[in-house]
Amino acid sequence: MKFGELKGHINSVLAGEAKFAPAYVVSGDDNYLRAQSVALFESIVGVDFADLNLSRFCADNGIDAAIDVLNTYPVFDEYRVVTLTVGQKLADEDKERLKAYISSPSESSILVLDCDAEAAVSFRGKGYERVDCTKLEDAELYREVKNLCAPTHNIDNDAALELAKRTQGYMHRIASEITKLKAYCERTITLADVCEMVAVDIDYQIYALADAVSKKDAATAFQVLDSFYKNGIRAMRIINQMYDKYRKMLHAELNKGLSNDDIGNLLGMKGGAVYHLRKVSGGYSQMRLKRSVDYLHSLQYDVLSGRRTENSALQQAVLELLTF
C-alpha cells in the first residue's frame, strides 16, 4: 500500500472492518515518510501503556528478543507493536526465524519492519504487507503539504506546487521548509513567500533546463541559465551536471521496462529521483538524448583541454541542444 493509504487501513482495522497483517514492511527513499509510517503504527498503542506495549529492536542482535515480545500478550491494551529496524539483507537463519513467526503470528501483536530498499528484499511472500514510502505523486503530495500547514496556516495551490518543485518532492525537506514558512508567514503561505524563502537546488534547476530544452522553449531555458549565474554556480559544474542528467535520462529511456527502483539501482539513484528523471526524459526521443550526451561529453573535453572557456561553452551548449 502507499503511504497515503496507511492511515485509512489502520482506522479500518480499529473499526473492526479489516485485520492487521502479521508484518508490515516499511521501506522507500523518503525517510520522513518512513518515520511517519512507523509513528502511525506506534500510535495504535495507548499512551498510558506505551512503556509496556511498545518495543523497538535492531535486527543486528534483536530478532529473537523481538519474536519473544511479539508472542507476549499486550498489557491492559488491545495491541502490542514491535518495531524492528533492518539495515541490511538478513542472514538465512534470521529470515527463517521471522518466517516461522509469520506462519503463526500473534493476532494481538503488530510487527513493523523499518528498512531500506536493499533490506526489504528479505521480506517477500505471504504475511508481509508492504508500505511504500517512495516519493508521493502530485495529488497526494499536495494533500500532505496542506496537512502540514494546518491548522494554523493555509497554502495557496501555486505555492504548494512551487514548494514541491523546489524540494523535488522530498517530504523531509518539505516538512523543514514548511516549519520555516509558518514562522515567517501570518496565515496564508503564498507563491511569493515560497520563492523568497525556499532555495532551489541545482538538481531541480538542471531538470527545469532539460525540460525547457525538450520543448524547444529557449526563453525558459535561458531564464534558468540566468538563475545559475545569479547564484554564482560555475559554468563547468553546470556542464558536468547536464552531462550526468542527460546520460541518466538516456539510460532511463533505453530501459523503459524496468521499475523506478531497478533503474535507481542501475544508476545509483533513489527510486523517487528516477520518477522525476523519467518525467523529463519522456519529452525526448532516444536518438535526441544520445546526440545530447555525445555533444556534452565532447564539450567537457573542449573546456578541460582549454579549447573553449567555461561560460562560452555553456551558452553554446544550450543553443545547440535546443536545435537537436
mmCIF file of C-alpha atoms in Angstrom, residues 131-272:
data_model
loop_
_atom_site.group_PDB
_atom_site.id
_atom_site.type_symbol
_atom_site.label_atom_id
_atom_site.label_comp_id
_atom_site.label_asym_id
_atom_site.label_seq_id
_atom_site.Cartn_x
_atom_site.Cartn_y
_atom_site.Cartn_z
ATOM 1 C CA VAL A 131 4.106 0.210 2.936
ATOM 2 C CA ASP A 132 5.607 2.156 0.042
ATOM 3 C CA CYS A 133 7.437 5.266 1.252
ATOM 4 C CA THR A 134 8.834 6.429 -2.068
ATOM 5 C CA LYS A 135 8.119 9.991 -3.087
ATOM 6 C CA LEU A 136 4.443 10.907 -3.234
ATOM 7 C CA GLU A 137 2.711 11.635 -6.508
ATOM 8 C CA ASP A 138 1.262 15.086 -7.115
ATOM 9 C CA ALA A 139 -2.253 14.877 -5.650
ATOM 10 C CA GLU A 140 -1.147 13.021 -2.535
ATOM 11 C CA LEU A 141 1.867 15.290 -2.121
ATOM 12 C CA TYR A 142 -0.275 18.439 -2.180
ATOM 13 C CA ARG A 143 -2.621 16.910 0.388
ATOM 14 C CA GLU A 144 0.299 16.208 2.738
ATOM 15 C CA VAL A 145 1.653 19.729 2.222
ATOM 16 C CA LYS A 146 -1.709 21.222 3.203
ATOM 17 C CA ASN A 147 -1.927 18.888 6.213
ATOM 18 C CA LEU A 148 1.488 20.048 7.408
ATOM 19 C CA CYS A 149 0.374 23.680 7.149
ATOM 20 C CA ALA A 150 -2.880 23.101 9.064
ATOM 21 C CA PRO A 151 -4.412 24.081 11.379
ATOM 22 C CA THR A 152 -2.629 27.413 11.814
ATOM 23 C CA HIS A 153 -1.874 28.161 8.162
ATOM 24 C CA ASN A 154 -3.197 27.768 4.632
ATOM 25 C CA ILE A 155 -1.067 27.457 1.499
ATOM 26 C CA ASP A 156 -2.077 28.610 -1.975
ATOM 27 C CA ASN A 157 -2.167 25.909 -4.647
ATOM 28 C CA ASP A 158 0.519 27.536 -6.766
ATOM 29 C CA ALA A 159 2.694 27.923 -3.659
ATOM 30 C CA ALA A 160 2.293 24.215 -2.859
ATOM 31 C CA LEU A 161 3.232 23.346 -6.442
ATOM 32 C CA GLU A 162 6.341 25.538 -6.342
ATOM 33 C CA LEU A 163 7.354 24.131 -2.960
ATOM 34 C CA ALA A 164 7.097 20.585 -4.340
ATOM 35 C CA LYS A 165 9.220 21.552 -7.348
ATOM 36 C CA ARG A 166 11.928 23.292 -5.329
ATOM 37 C CA THR A 167 12.280 20.374 -2.919
ATOM 38 C CA GLN A 168 11.917 17.715 -5.655
ATOM 39 C CA GLY A 169 9.037 16.251 -3.670
ATOM 40 C CA TYR A 170 11.066 15.003 -0.690
ATOM 41 C CA MET A 171 8.843 15.227 2.367
ATOM 42 C CA HIS A 172 11.707 15.572 4.865
ATOM 43 C CA ARG A 173 12.754 18.807 3.165
ATOM 44 C CA ILE A 174 9.154 19.935 2.640
ATOM 45 C CA ALA A 175 8.450 19.492 6.362
ATOM 46 C CA SER A 176 11.533 21.540 7.233
ATOM 47 C CA GLU A 177 10.656 24.316 4.778
ATOM 48 C CA ILE A 178 7.033 24.484 5.958
ATOM 49 C CA THR A 179 8.216 24.958 9.553
ATOM 50 C CA LYS A 180 10.259 27.921 8.338
ATOM 51 C CA LEU A 181 7.417 29.316 6.204
ATOM 52 C CA LYS A 182 4.909 29.057 9.056
ATOM 53 C CA ALA A 183 7.238 31.051 11.283
ATOM 54 C CA TYR A 184 7.627 33.684 8.567
ATOM 55 C CA CYS A 185 4.025 33.976 7.304
ATOM 56 C CA GLU A 186 0.996 35.055 9.311
ATOM 57 C CA ARG A 187 -1.880 32.948 7.956
ATOM 58 C CA THR A 188 -1.536 32.130 4.262
ATOM 59 C CA ILE A 189 1.641 30.937 2.518
ATOM 60 C CA THR A 190 1.811 32.412 -0.973
ATOM 61 C CA LEU A 191 3.864 31.736 -4.079
ATOM 62 C CA ALA A 192 5.914 34.847 -3.343
ATOM 63 C CA ASP A 193 6.710 33.530 0.145
ATOM 64 C CA VAL A 194 7.958 30.202 -1.263
ATOM 65 C CA CYS A 195 10.068 31.923 -3.932
ATOM 66 C CA GLU A 196 11.622 34.189 -1.320
ATOM 67 C CA MET A 197 12.227 31.628 1.453
ATOM 68 C CA VAL A 198 12.883 28.261 -0.244
ATOM 69 C CA ALA A 199 16.159 27.784 -2.079
ATOM 70 C CA VAL A 200 16.137 25.942 -5.398
ATOM 71 C CA ASP A 201 18.745 23.165 -5.545
ATOM 72 C CA ILE A 202 20.875 22.609 -8.626
ATOM 73 C CA ASP A 203 19.264 19.255 -9.458
ATOM 74 C CA TYR A 204 15.870 20.890 -9.816
ATOM 75 C CA GLN A 205 17.332 23.648 -11.985
ATOM 76 C CA ILE A 206 19.057 21.138 -14.265
ATOM 77 C CA TYR A 207 15.784 19.249 -14.712
ATOM 78 C CA ALA A 208 13.993 22.546 -15.409
ATOM 79 C CA LEU A 209 16.628 23.385 -18.030
ATOM 80 C CA ALA A 210 16.394 19.937 -19.643
ATOM 81 C CA ASP A 211 12.590 20.140 -19.664
ATOM 82 C CA ALA A 212 12.679 23.550 -21.364
ATOM 83 C CA VAL A 213 15.175 22.264 -23.941
ATOM 84 C CA SER A 214 12.978 19.224 -24.656
ATOM 85 C CA LYS A 215 10.132 21.616 -25.531
ATOM 86 C CA LYS A 216 12.495 23.900 -27.506
ATOM 87 C CA ASP A 217 11.476 26.704 -25.133
ATOM 88 C CA ALA A 218 14.526 28.949 -25.499
ATOM 89 C CA ALA A 219 13.161 31.754 -23.308
ATOM 90 C CA THR A 220 12.670 29.480 -20.286
ATOM 91 C CA ALA A 221 15.975 27.666 -20.906
ATOM 92 C CA PHE A 222 17.960 30.901 -20.811
ATOM 93 C CA GLN A 223 15.936 32.130 -17.833
ATOM 94 C CA VAL A 224 17.094 29.034 -15.923
ATOM 95 C CA LEU A 225 20.627 29.612 -17.165
ATOM 96 C CA ASP A 226 20.488 33.180 -15.874
ATOM 97 C CA SER A 227 19.439 31.895 -12.438
ATOM 98 C CA PHE A 228 22.592 29.764 -12.363
ATOM 99 C CA TYR A 229 24.730 32.835 -12.988
ATOM 100 C CA LYS A 230 22.884 34.862 -10.342
ATOM 101 C CA ASN A 231 23.514 32.118 -7.787
ATOM 102 C CA GLY A 232 27.241 32.075 -8.597
ATOM 103 C CA ILE A 233 27.325 28.476 -9.881
ATOM 104 C CA ARG A 234 30.345 27.786 -12.096
ATOM 105 C CA ALA A 235 29.632 27.037 -15.741
ATOM 106 C CA MET A 236 31.760 23.881 -15.693
ATOM 107 C CA ARG A 237 29.748 22.480 -12.817
ATOM 108 C CA ILE A 238 26.548 23.070 -14.788
ATOM 109 C CA ILE A 239 28.005 21.361 -17.889
ATOM 110 C CA ASN A 240 29.061 18.371 -15.778
ATOM 111 C CA GLN A 241 25.620 18.164 -14.153
ATOM 112 C CA MET A 242 23.912 18.430 -17.541
ATOM 113 C CA TYR A 243 26.039 15.606 -18.922
ATOM 114 C CA ASP A 244 25.252 13.445 -15.868
ATOM 115 C CA LYS A 245 21.489 14.089 -16.097
ATOM 116 C CA TYR A 246 21.288 13.536 -19.859
ATOM 117 C CA ARG A 247 23.277 10.310 -19.544
ATOM 118 C CA LYS A 248 20.874 9.070 -16.857
ATOM 119 C CA MET A 249 17.838 10.116 -18.899
ATOM 120 C CA LEU A 250 19.196 8.107 -21.831
ATOM 121 C CA HIS A 251 19.568 5.034 -19.602
ATOM 122 C CA ALA A 252 16.008 5.524 -18.337
ATOM 123 C CA GLU A 253 14.614 5.717 -21.879
ATOM 124 C CA LEU A 254 16.633 2.699 -23.017
ATOM 125 C CA ASN A 255 15.246 0.679 -20.095
ATOM 126 C CA LYS A 256 11.567 1.611 -20.084
ATOM 127 C CA GLY A 257 10.592 -1.881 -18.953
ATOM 128 C CA LEU A 258 12.422 -1.560 -15.637
ATOM 129 C CA SER A 259 10.828 -0.167 -12.487
ATOM 130 C CA ASN A 260 11.986 3.078 -10.882
ATOM 131 C CA ASP A 261 13.766 1.105 -8.158
ATOM 132 C CA ASP A 262 15.553 -1.078 -10.718
ATOM 133 C CA ILE A 263 16.686 1.977 -12.683
ATOM 134 C CA GLY A 264 17.751 3.586 -9.411
ATOM 135 C CA ASN A 265 19.935 0.583 -8.544
ATOM 136 C CA LEU A 266 21.449 0.710 -12.026
ATOM 137 C CA LEU A 267 22.259 4.420 -11.879
ATOM 138 C CA GLY A 268 22.983 4.812 -8.162
ATOM 139 C CA MET A 269 19.849 6.911 -7.581
ATOM 140 C CA LYS A 270 16.873 6.759 -5.270
ATOM 141 C CA GLY A 271 13.690 5.343 -6.776
ATOM 142 C CA GLY A 272 11.860 8.623 -6.135
#
